[in-house]
Amino acid sequence: MPKWFDSFTDTIESDEQQYLACETCGHGTLPPRRLCPACGSADLTREPLSKRGTVLSFTEISITIPKFHGETPYTVALVELDEEITLTGQLRDATADDIAIGDAVVLGTEPRDAGTAVLTFRPAEE
Amino acid sequence: MPPKIASVASTKYDEHPDSSSRELFVEAAIDAFEETDLGPSDLDAVYVGNFMGDLIEDQGHMGALLADHVGAREVASIRIESACASGGATFRQAVHAVESGAADAVLAGGVEQMSIANIEHVTDALANAADDVYENEQGLTFPGIYALMARRYMHEFGARKEDLAAVSVKNHNNAVENPLAQFQKELTVDDVLASKPIATPLVLYDACPVSDGASVVIVVSEAFAADHSLDTSASVLGTGQSSDAVALQDRATITRTPAAERAAEEAYDEADTAPEDIDVVEVHDCFTIAEILALEALGFYGRGEGTRGAVDGETALDGKLPVNTSGGLLGKGHPVGVTGIGQIVELTKQIDGRHPNQVEGVNTALAHNVGGSGASTTVTILGGE
């Protein structure tokens, strides 16, 4: 995995600044961008993510790529965080039968091989 | 003067375990030469659409390799890669070369040899069309990406699994009469729903198969066609192409395909046509939800209404807008870098009046080819004489 992604997941765990907000148009984006994909501005500043969001969609994967062999079935969710940043990650502490579009979830990370991490979502406590 | 299509040819799309990209490509090229009495010495360029030659066959540099094998060693050659839209992008570059006057005759082909690798290897290779870090490394697969789009679409518009399955049933049934199609077996909605899950809510028959094959189109200028007394029927009225974020999470919406909307607008404008002028369509139905989203992006249906096409029979062979008369990717097969060229082959046959599922009175036809989950899209509009 590239170093920038390791830095990104490290900052999620540390509650430091993780996403890039465009000073010109306000669009939020993710590292490692130098230019805003919405307006092309180079004025991007790092801002913290709240780590709370809602499920936009999800899927239970039965056939996967070699890296995730032996782990099926598992559920991948597409989640929009409160800052309108959308992330893809694996569901934990619940299965596809337990969640629905619109449910509140919390972003986290989980260590994998070679010191890198996978993004995770857990159902939010009420 | 719009470029003309001098000839078209395809191999059967299927598993060809004893073949290779060079053999499949040459087989299609020879058929294209024989159809119109053109030969390699007539070509100014060879463009090759190919996605995974280097990943599956350890063979890059497909442009020069295949130009050599079709007997045109010294012409300009290039491989064009745009994931599953490689074929559509290749055809568009050939059209632009002829329109600009840089070339009078271009062989635009596509080839893919996928089945020689095991399914895990192929799945891994296909994943190269997604964002490796933000998607693949999180455990998302290509069917999984379309499954996310399908579930959200069903949530927003009340579509059912049965509505998705109707697309697979229609296209598989169209494939039965197409001798070049991979599947020759009719399906029912129950057959589709009973197939095994791959990424919920999608099941196996919501997905296209792994395919090997090649297709070739020879694009010529009008002057070249006249000089060589070519009996052409199809003209390229317009093309369009647009891009979007590769990662699904970076899109403003996952129930629309804006790159297809932009490509379609460009192609309709250039061709001076509108959706109501189109007689027959080939769309990129790599998954059932993809055909539904395509019909909406191309302006044939409003948002959330695309399921009507297959469910109500409007896109059937005898419907008001026949879609994927070839069998589509679901029934005909999807050798990924070839598909966009294969669509032009099928539509040219419809315009010529020699398609195995011939639609009456075809004068204007549209092809829609997608790379990734919508990050690359080409749209082509062909017209008769």
Short mmCIF file of C-alpha atoms in Angstrom, two decimals:
data_model
loop_
_atom_site.label_atom_id
_atom_site.label_comp_id
_atom_site.label_asym_id
_atom_site.label_seq_id
_atom_site.Cartn_x
_atom_site.Cartn_y
_atom_site.Cartn_z
CA MET A 1 0.00 0.00 0.00
CA PRO A 2 1.23 3.51 -0.72
CA LYS A 3 2.58 5.54 2.21
CA TRP A 4 -0.10 8.18 1.84
CA PHE A 5 -2.83 5.67 2.65
CA ASP A 6 -0.98 4.48 5.75
CA SER A 7 -0.75 8.13 6.83
CA PHE A 8 -4.48 8.56 6.15
CA THR A 9 -5.53 5.57 8.26
CA ASP A 10 -3.07 6.57 11.02
CA THR A 11 -4.71 10.00 11.27
CA ILE A 12 -8.18 8.44 11.50
CA GLU A 13 -7.02 6.55 14.58
CA SER A 14 -5.32 9.63 16.03
CA ASP A 15 -8.29 11.99 15.53
CA GLU A 16 -6.04 14.37 13.64
CA GLN A 17 -6.74 16.09 10.36
CA GLN A 18 -7.61 13.65 7.62
CA TYR A 19 -9.58 15.12 4.74
CA LEU A 20 -8.95 17.99 2.36
CA ALA A 21 -11.37 20.92 2.15
CA CYS A 22 -11.21 23.31 -0.80
CA GLU A 23 -10.82 26.93 0.31
CA THR A 24 -12.23 28.13 -3.00
CA CYS A 25 -15.40 26.07 -3.51
CA GLY A 26 -15.82 24.18 -0.24
CA HIS A 27 -15.71 20.71 -1.85
CA GLY A 28 -14.30 18.00 0.37
CA THR A 29 -11.94 15.35 -0.97
CA LEU A 30 -9.48 12.71 0.17
CA PRO A 31 -5.70 12.39 0.09
CA PRO A 32 -3.38 12.47 -1.77
CA ARG A 33 -4.86 15.25 -3.91
CA ARG A 34 -3.06 18.48 -4.78
CA LEU A 35 -5.91 19.98 -6.81
CA CYS A 36 -9.63 20.18 -6.01
CA PRO A 37 -11.48 17.74 -8.31
CA ALA A 38 -14.52 20.05 -8.32
CA CYS A 39 -12.89 23.39 -9.24
CA GLY A 40 -9.18 22.80 -9.84
CA SER A 41 -8.05 25.06 -7.00
CA ALA A 42 -4.77 24.26 -5.23
CA ASP A 43 -5.98 25.83 -1.97
CA LEU A 44 -6.71 22.66 -0.01
CA THR A 45 -6.53 22.56 3.78
CA ARG A 46 -6.58 19.53 6.09
CA GLU A 47 -9.66 19.21 8.29
CA PRO A 48 -10.73 16.60 10.87
CA LEU A 49 -13.38 13.99 10.11
CA SER A 50 -16.11 13.36 12.68
CA LYS A 51 -16.00 9.62 11.94
CA ARG A 52 -19.80 9.44 12.05
CA GLY A 53 -21.91 8.86 8.98
CA THR A 54 -24.85 7.07 7.38
CA VAL A 55 -24.99 4.06 5.07
CA LEU A 56 -25.53 5.00 1.39
CA SER A 57 -25.41 1.40 0.19
CA PHE A 58 -23.93 -1.98 1.10
CA THR A 59 -23.26 -5.42 -0.36
CA GLU A 60 -22.40 -8.83 1.03
CA ILE A 61 -19.49 -10.19 -1.02
CA SER A 62 -19.44 -13.95 -1.73
CA ILE A 63 -16.77 -14.14 -4.46
CA THR A 64 -13.69 -12.01 -3.91
CA ILE A 65 -10.18 -11.19 -5.03
CA PRO A 66 -7.23 -13.27 -3.78
CA LYS A 67 -6.29 -10.78 -1.04
CA PHE A 68 -9.58 -11.47 0.79
CA HIS A 69 -9.84 -15.23 0.22
CA GLY A 70 -11.04 -17.13 3.22
CA GLU A 71 -12.90 -14.09 4.56
CA THR A 72 -16.19 -14.40 2.61
CA PRO A 73 -18.93 -13.65 3.16
CA TYR A 74 -18.23 -10.13 4.36
CA THR A 75 -20.09 -6.87 3.90
CA VAL A 76 -18.76 -3.73 2.27
CA ALA A 77 -20.56 -0.46 2.94
CA LEU A 78 -20.45 2.88 1.17
CA VAL A 79 -20.88 5.51 3.88
CA GLU A 80 -21.33 9.27 3.70
CA LEU A 81 -19.70 10.91 6.70
CA ASP A 82 -21.11 14.06 8.25
CA GLU A 83 -18.57 16.19 6.31
CA GLU A 84 -20.05 14.86 2.99
CA ILE A 85 -16.96 12.72 2.47
CA THR A 86 -17.88 9.23 1.23
CA LEU A 87 -15.75 6.21 2.09
CA THR A 88 -15.77 2.48 1.31
CA GLY A 89 -15.10 0.07 4.15
CA GLN A 90 -15.99 -3.26 5.69
CA LEU A 91 -18.83 -3.69 8.16
CA ARG A 92 -17.94 -4.96 11.63
CA ASP A 93 -20.09 -6.08 14.59
CA ALA A 94 -23.06 -6.66 12.22
CA THR A 95 -23.96 -8.51 9.02
CA ALA A 96 -25.76 -7.36 5.91
CA ASP A 97 -29.00 -8.62 7.50
CA ASP A 98 -28.58 -6.20 10.41
CA ILE A 99 -28.21 -2.91 8.54
CA ALA A 100 -30.19 -0.74 6.16
CA ILE A 101 -29.57 2.28 3.98
CA GLY A 102 -29.66 5.35 6.21
CA ASP A 103 -28.35 3.62 9.33
CA ALA A 104 -25.81 5.51 11.45
CA VAL A 105 -22.30 4.01 11.58
CA VAL A 106 -18.89 4.91 12.99
CA LEU A 107 -15.64 4.88 10.97
CA GLY A 108 -12.59 3.01 12.21
CA THR A 109 -9.58 1.11 10.96
CA GLU A 110 -8.34 -2.44 11.43
CA PRO A 111 -4.74 -3.57 10.98
CA ARG A 112 -3.92 -5.95 8.15
CA ASP A 113 -0.77 -7.58 6.87
CA ALA A 114 2.39 -5.56 6.21
CA GLY A 115 1.44 -2.82 8.66
CA THR A 116 -1.40 -1.40 6.56
CA ALA A 117 -5.04 -1.03 7.60
CA VAL A 118 -8.52 -1.56 6.19
CA LEU A 119 -11.32 0.95 6.79
CA THR A 120 -14.22 -0.34 8.91
CA PHE A 121 -17.70 0.76 9.95
CA ARG A 122 -19.57 -0.30 13.08
CA PRO A 123 -23.20 0.40 13.90
CA ALA A 124 -23.39 3.63 15.93
CA GLU A 125 -24.55 3.51 19.54
CA GLU A 126 -27.81 5.34 20.03
CA MET B 1 -18.14 13.86 -44.78
CA PRO B 2 -18.64 11.21 -42.11
CA PRO B 3 -16.27 8.23 -42.04
CA LYS B 4 -17.64 4.98 -43.45
CA ILE B 5 -17.45 1.44 -42.18
CA ALA B 6 -15.91 -0.71 -44.92
CA SER B 7 -16.23 -4.05 -43.18
CA VAL B 8 -16.76 -5.72 -39.82
CA ALA B 9 -16.03 -9.13 -38.34
CA SER B 10 -16.00 -10.91 -34.99
CA THR B 11 -14.87 -14.27 -33.72
CA LYS B 12 -17.36 -16.14 -31.59
CA TYR B 13 -17.20 -14.81 -28.03
CA ASP B 14 -16.57 -17.86 -25.87
CA GLU B 15 -13.86 -19.60 -23.95
CA HIS B 16 -11.04 -20.29 -26.42
CA PRO B 17 -8.57 -22.07 -24.12
CA ASP B 18 -6.33 -23.28 -26.93
CA SER B 19 -6.03 -19.89 -28.63
CA SER B 20 -4.26 -16.59 -27.92
CA SER B 21 -4.77 -12.89 -28.55
CA ARG B 22 -2.75 -12.93 -31.75
CA GLU B 23 -4.70 -15.86 -33.20
CA LEU B 24 -8.11 -14.45 -32.27
CA PHE B 25 -7.30 -10.96 -33.60
CA VAL B 26 -5.99 -12.27 -36.91
CA GLU B 27 -9.01 -14.54 -37.34
CA ALA B 28 -11.32 -11.52 -37.11
CA ALA B 29 -9.06 -9.36 -39.31
CA ILE B 30 -8.91 -11.93 -42.10
CA ASP B 31 -12.71 -12.17 -42.11
CA ALA B 32 -12.91 -8.36 -42.31
CA PHE B 33 -10.45 -8.24 -45.22
CA GLU B 34 -12.29 -10.96 -47.12
CA GLU B 35 -15.64 -9.27 -46.65
CA THR B 36 -14.59 -6.23 -48.65
CA ASP B 37 -11.53 -7.19 -50.73
CA LEU B 38 -9.32 -4.85 -48.75
CA GLY B 39 -5.93 -6.09 -47.59
CA PRO B 40 -3.23 -5.10 -45.12
CA SER B 41 -1.50 -2.90 -47.71
CA ASP B 42 -4.57 -0.66 -47.82
CA LEU B 43 -4.26 0.27 -44.12
CA ASP B 44 -2.74 3.46 -42.75
CA ALA B 45 -3.01 2.41 -39.10
CA VAL B 46 -3.93 -0.45 -36.77
CA TYR B 47 -5.50 0.47 -33.43
CA VAL B 48 -5.99 -2.27 -30.84
CA GLY B 49 -8.36 -2.15 -27.88
CA ASN B 50 -7.10 -4.43 -25.12
CA PHE B 51 -7.36 -4.29 -21.34
CA MET B 52 -5.51 -7.18 -19.75
CA GLY B 53 -3.01 -8.68 -22.20
CA ASP B 54 -0.14 -7.80 -19.91
CA LEU B 55 -1.97 -9.08 -16.83
CA ILE B 56 -3.17 -12.42 -18.27
CA GLU B 57 -0.83 -13.28 -21.14
CA ASP B 58 2.26 -11.30 -20.06
CA GLN B 59 1.90 -9.52 -23.37
CA GLY B 60 1.96 -5.75 -23.63
CA HIS B 61 2.79 -3.78 -26.77
CA MET B 62 -0.26 -5.22 -28.51
CA GLY B 63 -0.41 -2.45 -31.15
CA ALA B 64 2.79 -3.35 -32.95
CA LEU B 65 2.45 -7.07 -32.29
CA LEU B 66 -0.98 -7.29 -33.89
CA ALA B 67 -0.22 -4.86 -36.74
CA ASP B 68 2.61 -7.24 -37.61
CA HIS B 69 0.34 -10.28 -37.41
CA VAL B 70 -2.30 -8.76 -39.67
CA GLY B 71 0.37 -8.13 -42.32
CA ALA B 72 0.70 -4.38 -41.73
CA ARG B 73 4.07 -4.31 -39.94
CA GLU B 74 5.05 -0.79 -40.96
CA VAL B 75 1.86 1.20 -40.32
CA ALA B 76 1.18 3.37 -37.28
CA SER B 77 -0.02 1.14 -34.47
CA ILE B 78 -1.09 1.62 -30.87
CA ARG B 79 -2.88 -0.22 -28.08
CA ILE B 80 -5.66 1.81 -26.49
CA GLU B 81 -6.63 0.98 -22.92
CA SER B 82 -9.62 2.42 -21.14
CA ALA B 83 -10.68 -0.62 -19.10
CA CYS B 84 -13.89 -2.16 -20.48
CA ALA B 85 -14.34 0.91 -22.72
CA SER B 86 -11.09 0.14 -24.55
CA GLY B 87 -13.00 -0.98 -27.65
CA GLY B 88 -15.22 2.09 -27.81
CA ALA B 89 -12.24 4.38 -27.27
CA THR B 90 -10.29 2.55 -29.98
CA PHE B 91 -13.10 2.97 -32.48
CA ARG B 92 -13.43 6.66 -31.63
CA GLN B 93 -9.70 7.26 -32.17
CA ALA B 94 -9.92 5.52 -35.54
CA VAL B 95 -12.85 7.76 -36.49
CA HIS B 96 -10.91 10.86 -35.43
CA ALA B 97 -7.85 9.76 -37.45
CA VAL B 98 -10.00 9.48 -40.57
CA GLU B 99 -11.95 12.69 -39.87
CA SER B 100 -8.73 14.66 -39.42
CA GLY B 101 -7.34 13.47 -42.73
CA ALA B 102 -4.39 11.77 -40.99
CA ALA B 103 -5.53 8.38 -42.29
CA ASP B 104 -7.82 7.03 -45.00
CA ALA B 105 -8.18 3.48 -43.73
CA VAL B 106 -7.79 2.34 -40.12
CA LEU B 107 -8.26 -1.15 -38.77
CA ALA B 108 -9.86 -0.66 -35.34
CA GLY B 109 -9.92 -3.95 -33.50
CA GLY B 110 -10.16 -5.36 -30.04
CA VAL B 111 -8.93 -8.58 -28.52
CA GLU B 112 -9.05 -10.20 -25.08
CA GLN B 113 -7.95 -13.60 -23.86
CA MET B 114 -9.32 -14.03 -20.34
CA SER B 115 -10.34 -17.63 -19.70
CA ILE B 116 -6.82 -19.09 -19.73
CA ALA B 117 -6.30 -17.71 -16.22
CA ASN B 118 -8.17 -19.07 -13.19
CA ILE B 119 -11.18 -17.10 -11.98
CA GLU B 120 -9.32 -15.53 -9.03
CA HIS B 121 -6.61 -14.26 -11.37
CA VAL B 122 -9.21 -12.85 -13.80
CA THR B 123 -11.14 -11.19 -10.95
CA ASP B 124 -7.91 -9.65 -9.73
CA ALA B 125 -7.05 -8.41 -13.22
CA LEU B 126 -10.53 -6.90 -13.71
CA ALA B 127 -10.12 -5.10 -10.38
CA ASN B 128 -7.43 -2.99 -12.05
CA ALA B 129 -10.30 -0.95 -13.50
CA ALA B 130 -11.30 0.18 -9.99
CA ASP B 131 -9.46 2.42 -7.50
CA ASP B 132 -6.93 0.01 -6.02
CA VAL B 133 -6.46 1.74 -2.67
CA TYR B 134 -9.91 3.08 -1.81
CA GLU B 135 -11.86 0.15 -3.34
CA ASN B 136 -9.92 -3.11 -3.96
CA GLU B 137 -7.84 -2.87 -0.79
CA GLN B 138 -11.04 -2.39 1.22
CA GLY B 139 -12.39 -5.71 -0.07
CA LEU B 140 -14.70 -4.33 -2.72
CA THR B 141 -14.94 -6.37 -5.94
CA PHE B 142 -16.16 -5.32 -9.36
CA PRO B 143 -19.52 -7.08 -8.96
CA GLY B 144 -19.60 -5.48 -5.50
CA ILE B 145 -19.32 -1.99 -7.00
CA TYR B 146 -22.31 -2.60 -9.28
CA ALA B 147 -24.12 -4.23 -6.34
CA LEU B 148 -23.74 -0.98 -4.37
CA MET B 149 -25.25 0.89 -7.32
CA ALA B 150 -28.06 -1.67 -7.68
CA ARG B 151 -29.04 -1.63 -4.00
CA ARG B 152 -29.12 2.16 -3.91
CA TYR B 153 -31.16 2.26 -7.14
CA MET B 154 -33.65 -0.24 -5.71
CA HIS B 155 -33.88 1.86 -2.52
CA GLU B 156 -34.45 5.16 -4.34
CA PHE B 157 -36.85 3.95 -7.02
CA GLY B 158 -38.52 0.85 -5.58
CA ALA B 159 -37.06 -1.50 -8.20
CA ARG B 160 -37.10 -5.21 -7.40
CA LYS B 161 -34.66 -8.06 -8.04
CA GLU B 162 -37.20 -9.38 -10.55
CA ASP B 163 -36.92 -6.12 -12.51
CA LEU B 164 -33.15 -6.52 -12.75
CA ALA B 165 -33.55 -10.19 -13.71
CA ALA B 166 -35.82 -9.21 -16.64
CA VAL B 167 -32.79 -7.58 -18.31
CA SER B 168 -30.79 -10.81 -18.04
CA VAL B 169 -33.72 -12.87 -19.39
CA LYS B 170 -34.16 -10.58 -22.42
CA ASN B 171 -30.48 -10.51 -23.32
CA HIS B 172 -29.88 -14.23 -22.81
CA ASN B 173 -32.89 -14.96 -25.00
CA ASN B 174 -31.55 -12.64 -27.73
CA ALA B 175 -28.21 -14.49 -27.61
CA VAL B 176 -29.81 -17.80 -28.56
CA GLU B 177 -30.11 -16.82 -32.24
CA ASN B 178 -26.68 -15.15 -32.42
CA PRO B 179 -24.10 -17.72 -33.59
CA LEU B 180 -21.29 -15.51 -32.23
CA ALA B 181 -22.73 -15.43 -28.70
CA GLN B 182 -21.26 -17.33 -25.77
CA PHE B 183 -24.60 -18.49 -24.32
CA GLN B 184 -27.25 -20.25 -26.40
CA LYS B 185 -29.74 -20.95 -23.63
CA GLU B 186 -32.99 -19.23 -22.73
CA LEU B 187 -33.50 -18.19 -19.12
CA THR B 188 -36.52 -17.30 -16.99
CA VAL B 189 -36.73 -14.76 -14.18
CA ASP B 190 -36.87 -17.70 -11.75
CA ASP B 191 -33.66 -19.15 -13.25
CA VAL B 192 -31.90 -15.83 -12.68
CA LEU B 193 -33.17 -15.39 -9.13
CA ALA B 194 -32.18 -18.98 -8.25
CA SER B 195 -28.55 -18.49 -9.32
CA LYS B 196 -25.94 -18.14 -6.60
CA PRO B 197 -25.23 -14.79 -4.94
CA ILE B 198 -21.99 -13.04 -5.92
CA ALA B 199 -22.48 -9.64 -4.24
CA THR B 200 -25.96 -9.03 -2.83
CA PRO B 201 -28.39 -8.04 -4.27
CA LEU B 202 -26.68 -9.30 -7.46
CA VAL B 203 -26.59 -13.00 -8.36
CA LEU B 204 -24.59 -14.89 -10.98
CA TYR B 205 -27.02 -14.31 -13.86
CA ASP B 206 -27.06 -10.58 -13.14
CA ALA B 207 -23.43 -10.67 -14.33
CA CYS B 208 -21.73 -11.20 -17.69
CA PRO B 209 -19.36 -14.14 -18.17
CA VAL B 210 -15.60 -14.31 -18.65
CA SER B 211 -15.02 -14.38 -22.41
CA ASP B 212 -12.32 -14.61 -25.05
CA GLY B 213 -12.71 -13.08 -28.48
CA ALA B 214 -11.82 -10.47 -31.06
CA SER B 215 -13.72 -8.01 -33.24
CA VAL B 216 -12.51 -5.82 -36.08
CA VAL B 217 -13.96 -2.80 -37.90
CA ILE B 218 -12.28 -1.11 -40.88
CA VAL B 219 -13.01 2.62 -40.85
CA VAL B 220 -12.41 4.52 -44.11
CA SER B 221 -12.84 8.01 -45.49
CA GLU B 222 -15.61 8.64 -47.99
CA ALA B 223 -12.97 9.39 -50.66
CA PHE B 224 -11.22 6.08 -49.97
CA ALA B 225 -14.53 4.24 -50.21
CA ALA B 226 -15.26 5.88 -53.57
CA ASP B 227 -11.75 5.25 -54.93
CA HIS B 228 -11.96 1.58 -54.02
CA SER B 229 -15.60 1.19 -55.08
CA LEU B 230 -16.45 -0.09 -51.60
CA ASP B 231 -20.00 -1.18 -50.95
CA THR B 232 -20.37 0.51 -47.56
CA SER B 233 -23.66 0.96 -45.78
CA ALA B 234 -22.91 2.41 -42.36
CA SER B 235 -21.58 5.89 -41.67
CA VAL B 236 -20.31 7.23 -38.35
CA LEU B 237 -22.70 10.10 -37.64
CA GLY B 238 -21.33 11.05 -34.24
CA THR B 239 -19.24 9.98 -31.29
CA GLY B 240 -18.86 11.17 -27.70
CA GLN B 241 -16.65 10.32 -24.77
CA SER B 242 -16.45 11.46 -21.18
CA SER B 243 -14.85 10.50 -17.88
CA ASP B 244 -15.72 10.51 -14.18
CA ALA B 245 -14.04 9.65 -10.88
CA VAL B 246 -12.75 6.07 -10.93
CA ALA B 247 -13.80 5.39 -7.31
CA LEU B 248 -17.54 5.07 -6.79
CA GLN B 249 -17.17 6.93 -3.47
CA ASP B 250 -15.93 10.03 -5.30
CA ARG B 251 -19.07 10.39 -7.47
CA ALA B 252 -21.80 12.90 -6.71
CA THR B 253 -24.39 10.12 -7.16
CA ILE B 254 -24.25 6.34 -7.63
CA THR B 255 -27.66 5.96 -9.27
CA ARG B 256 -26.73 7.97 -12.35
CA THR B 257 -23.84 7.70 -14.80
CA PRO B 258 -22.96 11.30 -15.69
CA ALA B 259 -20.06 10.35 -17.99
CA ALA B 260 -22.55 8.46 -20.16
CA GLU B 261 -24.91 11.45 -20.12
CA ARG B 262 -22.12 13.74 -21.31
CA ALA B 263 -20.88 11.29 -23.96
CA ALA B 264 -24.43 10.84 -25.23
CA GLU B 265 -25.05 14.58 -25.45
CA GLU B 266 -21.86 15.01 -27.47
CA ALA B 267 -22.72 12.14 -29.83
CA TYR B 268 -26.35 13.25 -30.32
CA ASP B 269 -25.16 16.81 -31.06
CA GLU B 270 -22.53 15.70 -33.57
CA ALA B 271 -24.97 13.35 -35.28
CA ASP B 272 -27.77 15.94 -35.11
CA THR B 273 -30.06 13.25 -33.74
CA ALA B 274 -32.11 12.70 -30.58
CA PRO B 275 -33.07 9.60 -28.59
CA GLU B 276 -36.38 9.31 -30.48
CA ASP B 277 -34.47 8.94 -33.78
CA ILE B 278 -32.63 5.77 -32.67
CA ASP B 279 -33.90 2.46 -34.11
CA VAL B 280 -31.70 -0.09 -32.31
CA VAL B 281 -29.23 0.06 -29.43
CA GLU B 282 -26.31 -1.91 -27.97
CA VAL B 283 -25.58 -0.88 -24.37
CA HIS B 284 -22.92 -2.00 -21.91
CA ASP B 285 -24.84 -4.48 -19.73
CA CYS B 286 -21.92 -5.95 -17.77
CA PHE B 287 -24.46 -6.26 -14.95
CA THR B 288 -28.25 -5.99 -15.21
CA ILE B 289 -28.31 -2.68 -13.33
CA ALA B 290 -25.86 -1.26 -15.89
CA GLU B 291 -28.38 -1.61 -18.75
CA ILE B 292 -31.04 0.17 -16.70
CA LEU B 293 -28.70 3.05 -15.84
CA ALA B 294 -27.56 3.23 -19.48
CA LEU B 295 -31.10 3.56 -20.86
CA GLU B 296 -31.68 6.50 -18.50
CA ALA B 297 -28.31 8.17 -19.26
CA LEU B 298 -28.94 7.89 -23.01
CA GLY B 299 -32.26 9.70 -22.68
CA PHE B 300 -34.56 6.77 -23.50
CA TYR B 301 -36.12 6.77 -20.01
CA GLY B 302 -36.46 9.21 -17.15
CA ARG B 303 -34.67 8.65 -13.85
CA GLY B 304 -35.96 5.61 -12.05
CA GLU B 305 -37.95 4.43 -15.07
CA GLY B 306 -35.29 2.35 -16.85
CA THR B 307 -36.62 -0.95 -15.52
CA ARG B 308 -39.68 -0.52 -17.75
CA GLY B 309 -37.62 -1.40 -20.82
CA ALA B 310 -37.18 -5.09 -20.09
CA VAL B 311 -40.12 -5.57 -17.69
CA ASP B 312 -42.72 -4.19 -20.12
CA GLY B 313 -41.07 -5.59 -23.25
CA GLU B 314 -40.28 -2.16 -24.69
CA THR B 315 -36.63 -3.13 -25.27
CA ALA B 316 -37.40 -6.63 -26.58
CA LEU B 317 -36.71 -7.56 -30.22
CA ASP B 318 -40.31 -6.70 -31.09
CA GLY B 319 -40.49 -3.72 -28.74
CA LYS B 320 -40.41 -0.04 -29.66
CA LEU B 321 -36.66 0.22 -28.94
CA PRO B 322 -34.80 -3.11 -29.29
CA VAL B 323 -31.78 -3.11 -26.95
CA ASN B 324 -28.90 -5.59 -27.11
CA THR B 325 -30.25 -7.65 -30.01
CA SER B 326 -26.85 -9.39 -29.99
CA GLY B 327 -27.46 -10.78 -26.51
CA GLY B 328 -25.45 -7.99 -24.94
CA LEU B 329 -22.57 -8.61 -22.59
CA LEU B 330 -24.82 -10.82 -20.45
CA GLY B 331 -25.65 -13.26 -23.24
CA LYS B 332 -23.15 -12.63 -26.01
CA GLY B 333 -20.18 -12.39 -23.65
CA HIS B 334 -17.71 -9.69 -22.60
CA PRO B 335 -14.10 -9.99 -23.72
CA VAL B 336 -13.52 -6.70 -21.97
CA GLY B 337 -11.30 -4.71 -24.35
CA VAL B 338 -13.24 -5.95 -27.39
CA THR B 339 -16.82 -5.18 -26.42
CA GLY B 340 -17.01 -1.64 -27.80
CA ILE B 341 -15.80 -2.84 -31.21
CA GLY B 342 -18.15 -5.82 -31.07
CA GLN B 343 -21.09 -3.45 -30.55
CA ILE B 344 -20.17 -1.62 -33.79
CA VAL B 345 -20.01 -4.98 -35.59
CA GLU B 346 -23.52 -5.87 -34.40
CA LEU B 347 -25.01 -2.47 -35.26
CA THR B 348 -23.40 -2.42 -38.72
CA LYS B 349 -25.06 -5.76 -39.41
CA GLN B 350 -28.39 -4.29 -38.28
CA ILE B 351 -27.93 -1.34 -40.66
CA ASP B 352 -26.90 -3.76 -43.46
CA GLY B 353 -30.03 -5.86 -42.84
CA ARG B 354 -28.05 -9.04 -42.14
CA HIS B 355 -28.27 -9.45 -38.37
CA PRO B 356 -29.43 -12.81 -36.96
CA ASN B 357 -31.98 -10.85 -34.89
CA GLN B 358 -32.75 -8.36 -37.63
CA VAL B 359 -34.93 -5.40 -36.66
CA GLU B 360 -37.05 -3.99 -39.48
CA GLY B 361 -36.16 -0.61 -40.93
CA VAL B 362 -32.95 0.20 -39.03
CA ASN B 363 -31.51 3.50 -40.18
CA THR B 364 -29.92 4.92 -37.02
CA ALA B 365 -28.19 2.90 -34.31
CA LEU B 366 -26.43 3.71 -31.04
CA ALA B 367 -23.64 1.98 -29.08
CA HIS B 368 -22.75 2.70 -25.43
CA ASN B 369 -19.53 1.30 -23.94
CA VAL B 370 -18.41 1.73 -20.32
CA GLY B 371 -15.08 1.37 -18.56
CA GLY B 372 -15.00 0.57 -14.86
CA SER B 373 -18.18 1.42 -13.01
CA GLY B 374 -18.77 4.46 -15.23
CA ALA B 375 -15.45 6.34 -15.15
CA SER B 376 -15.02 6.03 -18.94
CA THR B 377 -17.87 6.03 -21.43
CA THR B 378 -18.07 6.23 -25.20
CA VAL B 379 -21.23 6.65 -27.25
CA THR B 380 -21.34 6.10 -31.02
CA ILE B 381 -24.17 6.80 -33.44
CA LEU B 382 -24.19 5.05 -36.80
CA GLY B 383 -26.46 5.81 -39.76
CA GLY B 384 -27.48 4.05 -42.96
CA GLU B 385 -27.09 5.44 -46.45
#
